[in-house]
Structures are given as C-alpha cells and as structure tokens.
C-alpha cells in the first residue's frame, strides 16, 4: 500500500502503522496538522501581544520626552465653540478625600493658567468626604474667584450632599438636576469599639501607657464615657459644624443665619425642596449649567472642555498604587483604626 511509507504520523517505530485502516491514518494525519496549527497560533498570538506591549511602551516614552513627565492634562471638547472663549468643566465624583482634592486643585490651577478660560463649571456627584479635603477644594474655588474674577457654576448631579454641598456653595450659582439629593449639612464621626471581642471572646487585653487621661481618647479598646463623648463634641464636632454653617451662610446670600441654623440638622433635600429653601438657584441639566456660565461670563458662545490625563505609563503598569483599595500599609491601618470626622452623608 502506497500510503504506508508517508503515514508514520504517530511517532511510533517504522512499520508500526502497517495494517491500520485508511480512515484511522487520515484522522492521525489531521491531528498532527491541527497540533502544529495550535502551536503556531499560540506563537503568533504571543508575538502580537509582545509587539503591542512594545508599542505602548514606545508611546509612553515618547510622551515622557515630549512633555517632560507623565500625567499631563489635555482638553476634551464637550461642546464645540470658539477656543478663545472656553468654559472648563471640573468634576468631583465619589468620596471626597485627599486624592480627590489634589486632582481638583490641579485642574483649577490648570484652568487659571489658561487665559481663554472664562468660567468654570464644578460638576458634583458626591456624598461628601473628609473635612480637610472638602475645605481644600472650597478654598481653591474661592481663590479662583477672587484672583481671576471669573464665575463658577456648581452643577449638581444625582448626589451633592454634605461635603458635596460644602464645595457647591462656593460657586456663584447652583444648578441641580431634578433628581438631585442635596443638603445633609452637618458633621459625623464614628469608630469601632472592640472591647467585647478582644477581651470577652479572644482573651486579649490591650495595655495602654499614656501621659495624660485624654491622650488615648477616643479608643477602640474601651467604651467611651459621657465625658469622652462631650469632649469630642466640643473639641471636634461643634467647631467643624460651625464652620460648615458659616460657609453656607457666606455662600448663599439668599439665606440668613437663622435659615441655615434651621436647615442644618443633617436633613437631605430633593431638588424641589432645595430650590424652595434657597439652597440652590435653579433646577436643570448640564446644558442649563452651561448657559448659566455663559451668561455670568458675558459670552454669546463658548467652547466647553474638561481636563483629562491622556497617558500615564506608571499607571498603566500598575505602579501608582497610592489610591489602590488593595494597598495595606501602616498608613492605611492607621486611617482604618482612627476616627474620621467627616462632612459625609452616610447610611449605616
């Protein structure tokens, strides 16, 4: 049989395939060909992947050479218009923490450096966050208005409560979507007490050596006394609360001190309620916020842009880990175990 000389496809000794039916030999040939096909397919795939990674790295290095560093902001055009008159949209989304504050401050400073920016829209979708971060954003907006003499419009999306409202009242005008939840003027602080779990269940009793009675207040290792609770109410909560109310009173000229004291009980408000209480100026959508910014800036038309960071090689390769939820170091442990005083609408 002629086919026997060319069909040693199984790697078996010469002549081992003799006597096998033609159908079996055909299947064996196909399996051999398909095996090589898989091998070359994998090799080709790895080659394509390697070239893609190489291309990304080259682009990253080019960006570093051209700009001098990674993470440089560029503009994304949201609404076309004359580049000589621009409105910059700066977004505040999620929990307001130090990373959020840093990013927002950099964007505001970027807008200040552009002489063509005539106004800012602060787009807020946040339940609030830390007192310090909220206040840093507030302060940067105040500086922008006082130094540049350019209007700021706050645009509230689905949620702009507590710290989200704190930064919004800094604007000249506030536009809120019809479904917005806002308000929650107040301060909250909380921490865990582990005394029962450590001592009662695990038999662990912490030893604290301190220089004074109040040095470890508040502590997760024991339940707070009335004196401790009053101490933090007077030292932390009340001052932060008074500052919040003063910020609202200063920012909302339609509200009196008595109005703010009445509204500042931590309540949240719908857009309709907020409008009736003069917590906001208008109910509308993004286009309405743009029109308001144009009006305040005295513009007939403007290009609306937002700032983006086009490329970060270190971020792509995962080296920027400071904001990662998986990062667990001594600073993270400290933050988790330390009471946080927040301008935050929190649902427990």
Coordinates of C-alpha atoms in Angstrom, one line a residue:
X1 CA 0.0 0.0 0.0
X2 CA 1.5 3.3 -1.2
X3 CA 0.3 5.3 1.8
X4 CA 2.2 3.3 4.4
X5 CA 5.5 5.0 3.6
X6 CA 4.2 8.5 4.3
X7 CA 1.9 8.0 7.2
X8 CA 4.2 7.4 10.2
X9 CA 2.3 10.3 12.0
X10 CA 2.1 8.9 15.5
X11 CA 5.8 8.8 16.3
X12 CA 5.7 5.0 16.5
X13 CA 8.5 2.8 15.1
X14 CA 8.8 2.4 11.4
X15 CA 6.2 -0.1 10.2
X16 CA 4.1 0.2 13.3
X17 CA 1.3 1.9 11.3
X18 CA 1.1 -1.0 8.8
X19 CA -2.2 -2.7 8.8
X20 CA -4.1 0.3 10.1
X21 CA -7.3 1.2 8.2
X22 CA -7.0 4.2 6.0
X23 CA -9.7 6.1 8.0
X24 CA -7.6 5.9 11.2
X25 CA -4.5 7.0 9.4
X26 CA -6.3 10.0 8.0
X27 CA -7.5 11.1 11.5
X28 CA -4.0 10.8 12.8
X29 CA -2.7 13.0 10.0
X30 CA -5.3 15.6 10.8
X31 CA -4.5 15.6 14.5
X32 CA -0.8 16.1 13.7
X33 CA -1.6 19.1 11.4
X34 CA -4.1 20.6 14.0
X35 CA -1.5 20.2 16.7
X36 CA 1.1 22.2 14.7
X37 CA -1.7 24.7 13.9
X38 CA -2.3 25.3 17.6
X39 CA 1.4 25.7 18.3
X40 CA 1.9 28.3 15.6
X41 CA -1.3 30.0 16.6
X42 CA -0.1 30.4 20.2
X43 CA 3.3 31.6 18.9
X44 CA 1.7 34.1 16.7
X45 CA -0.6 35.4 19.5
X46 CA 2.4 35.8 21.8
X47 CA 4.3 37.7 19.1
X48 CA 1.3 40.1 18.5
X49 CA 1.0 40.7 22.3
X50 CA 4.7 41.4 22.7
X51 CA 4.6 43.8 19.8
X52 CA 1.6 45.6 21.3
X53 CA 3.3 46.0 24.7
X54 CA 6.4 47.3 23.0
X55 CA 4.3 49.8 21.0
X56 CA 2.6 51.0 24.2
X57 CA 6.0 51.4 26.0
X58 CA 7.4 53.4 23.0
X59 CA 4.4 55.7 23.0
X60 CA 4.8 56.2 26.8
X61 CA 8.5 57.0 26.4
X62 CA 7.6 59.4 23.6
X63 CA 5.1 61.2 25.9
X64 CA 7.7 61.5 28.6
X65 CA 10.2 63.0 26.2
X66 CA 7.7 65.5 24.7
X67 CA 6.0 66.6 27.8
X68 CA 8.8 66.0 30.3
X69 CA 6.6 63.9 32.6
X70 CA 3.5 61.7 32.6
X71 CA 0.0 62.6 33.6
X72 CA -0.1 66.0 31.8
X73 CA -3.6 67.2 31.3
X74 CA -5.2 67.7 28.0
X75 CA -8.6 69.1 27.0
X76 CA -11.5 67.0 25.8
X77 CA -14.1 69.1 24.0
X78 CA -17.6 68.6 25.2
X79 CA -19.3 71.3 23.3
X80 CA -17.8 73.0 20.2
X81 CA -17.3 76.7 20.2
X82 CA -14.6 79.4 19.8
X83 CA -11.3 78.4 21.5
X84 CA -10.8 82.0 22.5
X85 CA -13.7 81.6 25.0
X86 CA -13.7 78.4 27.0
X87 CA -15.7 77.0 29.9
X88 CA -13.8 74.4 31.9
X89 CA -15.8 71.6 33.5
X90 CA -14.2 70.2 36.6
X91 CA -15.7 67.0 38.0
X92 CA -15.9 66.0 41.7
X93 CA -17.2 62.4 41.9
X94 CA -17.3 59.9 44.7
X95 CA -15.9 60.2 48.2
X96 CA -14.0 63.5 48.6
X97 CA -10.6 62.5 50.0
X98 CA -7.1 63.9 49.7
X99 CA -6.6 62.3 46.2
X100 CA -9.8 64.0 45.0
X101 CA -8.8 67.3 46.5
X102 CA -5.4 67.1 44.8
X103 CA -6.8 66.3 41.4
X104 CA -9.5 69.0 41.6
X105 CA -6.9 71.6 42.8
X106 CA -4.6 70.7 39.9
X107 CA -7.5 71.1 37.4
X108 CA -8.5 74.5 38.8
X109 CA -4.8 75.7 38.6
X110 CA -4.7 74.4 35.0
X111 CA -7.8 76.5 34.3
X112 CA -6.2 79.5 35.9
X113 CA -3.2 79.2 33.6
X114 CA -5.3 79.3 30.5
X115 CA -6.3 82.9 29.7
X116 CA -9.0 81.7 27.4
X117 CA -11.0 80.0 30.2
X118 CA -13.8 82.4 31.1
X119 CA -15.7 80.3 33.6
X120 CA -15.7 77.0 35.5
X121 CA -18.5 74.5 35.9
X122 CA -18.0 72.5 39.1
X123 CA -19.8 69.2 38.3
X124 CA -20.5 67.5 41.6
X125 CA -21.7 63.9 42.2
X126 CA -20.6 63.1 45.7
X127 CA -21.9 62.3 49.2
X128 CA -19.1 64.3 50.7
X129 CA -16.0 63.1 52.5
X130 CA -13.3 64.3 54.8
X131 CA -13.4 67.8 56.3
X132 CA -9.9 68.7 55.2
X133 CA -10.3 67.6 51.6
X134 CA -13.7 69.4 51.2
X135 CA -12.3 72.5 52.7
X136 CA -9.2 72.4 50.4
X137 CA -11.5 72.3 47.3
X138 CA -13.6 75.1 48.8
X139 CA -10.5 77.3 49.4
X140 CA -9.2 76.7 45.9
X141 CA -12.5 77.8 44.3
X142 CA -12.6 80.9 46.5
X143 CA -9.0 81.7 45.3
X144 CA -10.0 81.3 41.7
X145 CA -13.0 83.6 42.0
X146 CA -11.1 86.3 44.0
X147 CA -7.9 86.2 41.8
X148 CA -9.4 85.6 38.4
X149 CA -12.7 87.4 38.8
X150 CA -14.3 84.7 36.7
X151 CA -17.6 83.0 37.6
X152 CA -18.1 79.4 38.9
X153 CA -21.3 77.5 38.4
X154 CA -21.9 74.4 40.5
X155 CA -23.8 71.7 38.7
X156 CA -25.2 69.0 41.0
X157 CA -25.9 65.6 39.5
X158 CA -27.6 62.7 41.4
X159 CA -26.0 63.4 44.7
X160 CA -24.3 66.5 46.2
X161 CA -24.7 66.1 49.9
X162 CA -22.7 67.2 53.0
X163 CA -19.1 67.8 51.7
X164 CA -20.6 67.8 48.2
X165 CA -22.8 70.7 49.2
X166 CA -20.0 72.3 51.1
X167 CA -17.9 72.8 47.9
X168 CA -21.0 73.7 45.8
X169 CA -22.0 76.7 47.9
X170 CA -18.7 78.3 47.0
X171 CA -20.0 78.8 43.4
X172 CA -21.8 81.9 42.1
X173 CA -24.8 79.9 41.2
X174 CA -26.0 76.3 41.8
X175 CA -27.9 74.3 39.2
X176 CA -29.3 70.9 40.3
X177 CA -30.8 68.1 38.2
X178 CA -34.4 67.3 39.0
X179 CA -33.4 64.0 40.7
X180 CA -30.6 65.5 42.9
X181 CA -30.3 64.8 46.6
X182 CA -28.5 67.5 48.4
X183 CA -28.2 69.1 51.9
X184 CA -27.1 67.0 54.8
X185 CA -25.4 70.0 56.4
X186 CA -23.6 68.5 59.4
X187 CA -20.7 66.6 60.7
X188 CA -20.3 62.9 61.5
X189 CA -17.7 60.9 63.3
X190 CA -17.6 57.2 64.1
X191 CA -15.2 54.5 65.2
X192 CA -15.4 50.8 66.3
X193 CA -15.2 49.6 69.8
X194 CA -13.5 46.2 70.0
X195 CA -13.5 45.7 73.8
X196 CA -16.0 42.8 74.0
X197 CA -14.5 41.0 71.0
X198 CA -10.9 41.3 72.2
X199 CA -11.3 40.7 75.9
X200 CA -14.5 38.6 76.1
X201 CA -14.1 36.3 73.1
X202 CA -10.3 36.3 72.3
X203 CA -8.9 36.9 75.8
X204 CA -6.8 39.8 74.5
X205 CA -6.4 42.8 76.8
X206 CA -4.5 45.8 75.4
X207 CA -2.1 47.7 77.6
X208 CA -2.0 51.4 77.0
X209 CA 0.7 53.6 78.6
X210 CA -0.1 57.3 78.2
X211 CA 1.0 60.7 79.6
X212 CA -2.5 62.0 80.4
X213 CA -6.1 61.0 80.8
X214 CA -7.2 62.2 77.4
X215 CA -4.2 61.0 75.4
X216 CA -6.0 57.9 74.0
X217 CA -9.4 59.4 73.6
X218 CA -11.3 58.0 71.7
X219 CA -10.1 54.4 72.0
X220 CA -11.3 51.3 70.2
X221 CA -10.3 49.3 73.3
X222 CA -13.0 50.6 75.7
X223 CA -16.5 52.1 75.5
X224 CA -16.5 55.9 75.7
X225 CA -17.7 57.6 78.8
X226 CA -20.0 60.6 78.8
X227 CA -17.0 62.8 79.5
X228 CA -15.2 61.5 76.4
X229 CA -18.3 62.0 74.2
X230 CA -18.8 65.6 75.4
X231 CA -15.1 66.2 75.0
X232 CA -15.2 65.3 71.3
X233 CA -18.5 67.1 70.7
X234 CA -16.9 70.3 72.0
X235 CA -13.4 69.9 70.5
X236 CA -14.2 68.4 67.1
X237 CA -17.8 68.2 66.1
X238 CA -19.0 71.6 67.1
X239 CA -16.2 73.6 65.5
X240 CA -16.5 71.7 62.3
X241 CA -20.3 72.2 62.3
X242 CA -20.0 75.9 62.9
X243 CA -17.6 76.2 60.0
X244 CA -19.9 74.4 57.7
X245 CA -22.8 76.7 58.7
X246 CA -20.7 79.8 58.2
X247 CA -19.6 78.5 54.8
X248 CA -23.2 78.1 53.7
X249 CA -24.2 81.5 55.2
X250 CA -21.4 83.2 53.3
X251 CA -22.0 81.3 50.1
X252 CA -25.8 81.6 50.0
X253 CA -26.7 85.2 50.2
X254 CA -30.4 84.3 50.0
X255 CA -30.1 82.5 53.4
X256 CA -30.0 84.2 56.8
X257 CA -28.1 82.8 59.8
X258 CA -31.5 81.7 61.2
X259 CA -32.3 79.9 57.9
X260 CA -29.1 78.0 57.9
X261 CA -29.4 77.0 61.6
X262 CA -32.9 75.7 60.8
X263 CA -31.8 73.7 57.8
X264 CA -28.5 72.4 59.3
X265 CA -30.0 69.4 61.1
X266 CA -28.4 66.8 58.8
X267 CA -31.6 66.6 56.6
X268 CA -31.4 65.8 52.9
X269 CA -33.5 67.6 50.4
X270 CA -34.8 66.9 46.9
X271 CA -34.1 69.4 44.2
X272 CA -37.6 70.9 44.6
X273 CA -37.2 71.2 48.3
X274 CA -33.7 72.7 48.0
X275 CA -35.0 75.3 45.5
X276 CA -37.8 76.3 47.8
X277 CA -35.4 76.6 50.7
X278 CA -32.9 78.7 48.6
X279 CA -30.2 76.0 48.9
X280 CA -29.9 76.0 45.1
X281 CA -30.7 78.6 42.4
X282 CA -32.1 76.5 39.5
X283 CA -33.3 73.1 38.6
X284 CA -31.9 71.9 35.2
X285 CA -29.5 69.8 33.3
X286 CA -25.9 70.2 32.1
X287 CA -26.9 72.5 29.2
X288 CA -28.6 74.8 31.6
X289 CA -25.4 75.0 33.7
X290 CA -23.5 75.8 30.5
X291 CA -26.0 78.6 29.7
X292 CA -25.7 80.0 33.2
X293 CA -21.9 80.0 33.0
X294 CA -22.1 81.8 29.6
X295 CA -24.5 84.3 31.0
X296 CA -22.4 85.1 34.1
X297 CA -19.2 85.3 31.9
X298 CA -21.0 87.6 29.4
X299 CA -20.4 85.2 26.5
X300 CA -22.7 84.5 23.5
X301 CA -20.8 81.3 22.7
X302 CA -18.0 79.3 24.2
X303 CA -16.2 76.0 23.8
X304 CA -16.9 73.7 26.7
X305 CA -14.0 71.4 27.7
X306 CA -13.0 69.1 30.5
X307 CA -9.5 68.1 31.6
X308 CA -8.2 64.5 31.2
X309 CA -4.9 62.9 31.7
X310 CA -4.1 61.2 28.4
X311 CA -1.4 58.8 29.4
X312 CA 0.4 57.6 32.5
X313 CA 2.9 54.8 31.8
X314 CA 3.3 54.1 35.5
X315 CA -0.4 54.0 36.0
X316 CA -0.8 51.6 33.0
X317 CA 1.8 49.2 34.5
X318 CA 0.2 49.4 38.0
X319 CA 3.0 51.3 39.8
X320 CA 0.6 54.1 41.0
X321 CA -0.7 52.3 44.0
X322 CA -1.4 55.1 46.4
X323 CA -5.1 55.0 45.7
X324 CA -5.5 51.3 45.5
X325 CA -8.0 49.6 47.7
X326 CA -5.6 46.7 47.9
X327 CA -2.8 48.7 49.4
X328 CA -2.4 47.8 53.1
X329 CA 0.5 49.6 54.9
X330 CA 0.9 51.3 58.2
X331 CA -0.7 54.5 57.0
X332 CA -3.8 52.6 55.7
X333 CA -4.0 50.7 59.0
X334 CA -3.8 53.9 60.9
X335 CA -6.6 55.5 58.8
X336 CA -8.8 52.5 59.3
X337 CA -8.3 52.5 63.1
X338 CA -8.5 56.3 63.6
X339 CA -11.9 58.0 64.0
X340 CA -12.7 60.1 60.9
X341 CA -14.5 63.4 61.2
X342 CA -16.5 63.8 58.0
X343 CA -18.7 66.1 56.0
X344 CA -20.4 63.0 54.7
X345 CA -23.9 61.8 54.1
X346 CA -23.6 58.2 55.4
X347 CA -26.2 55.4 55.5
X348 CA -25.4 52.8 58.2

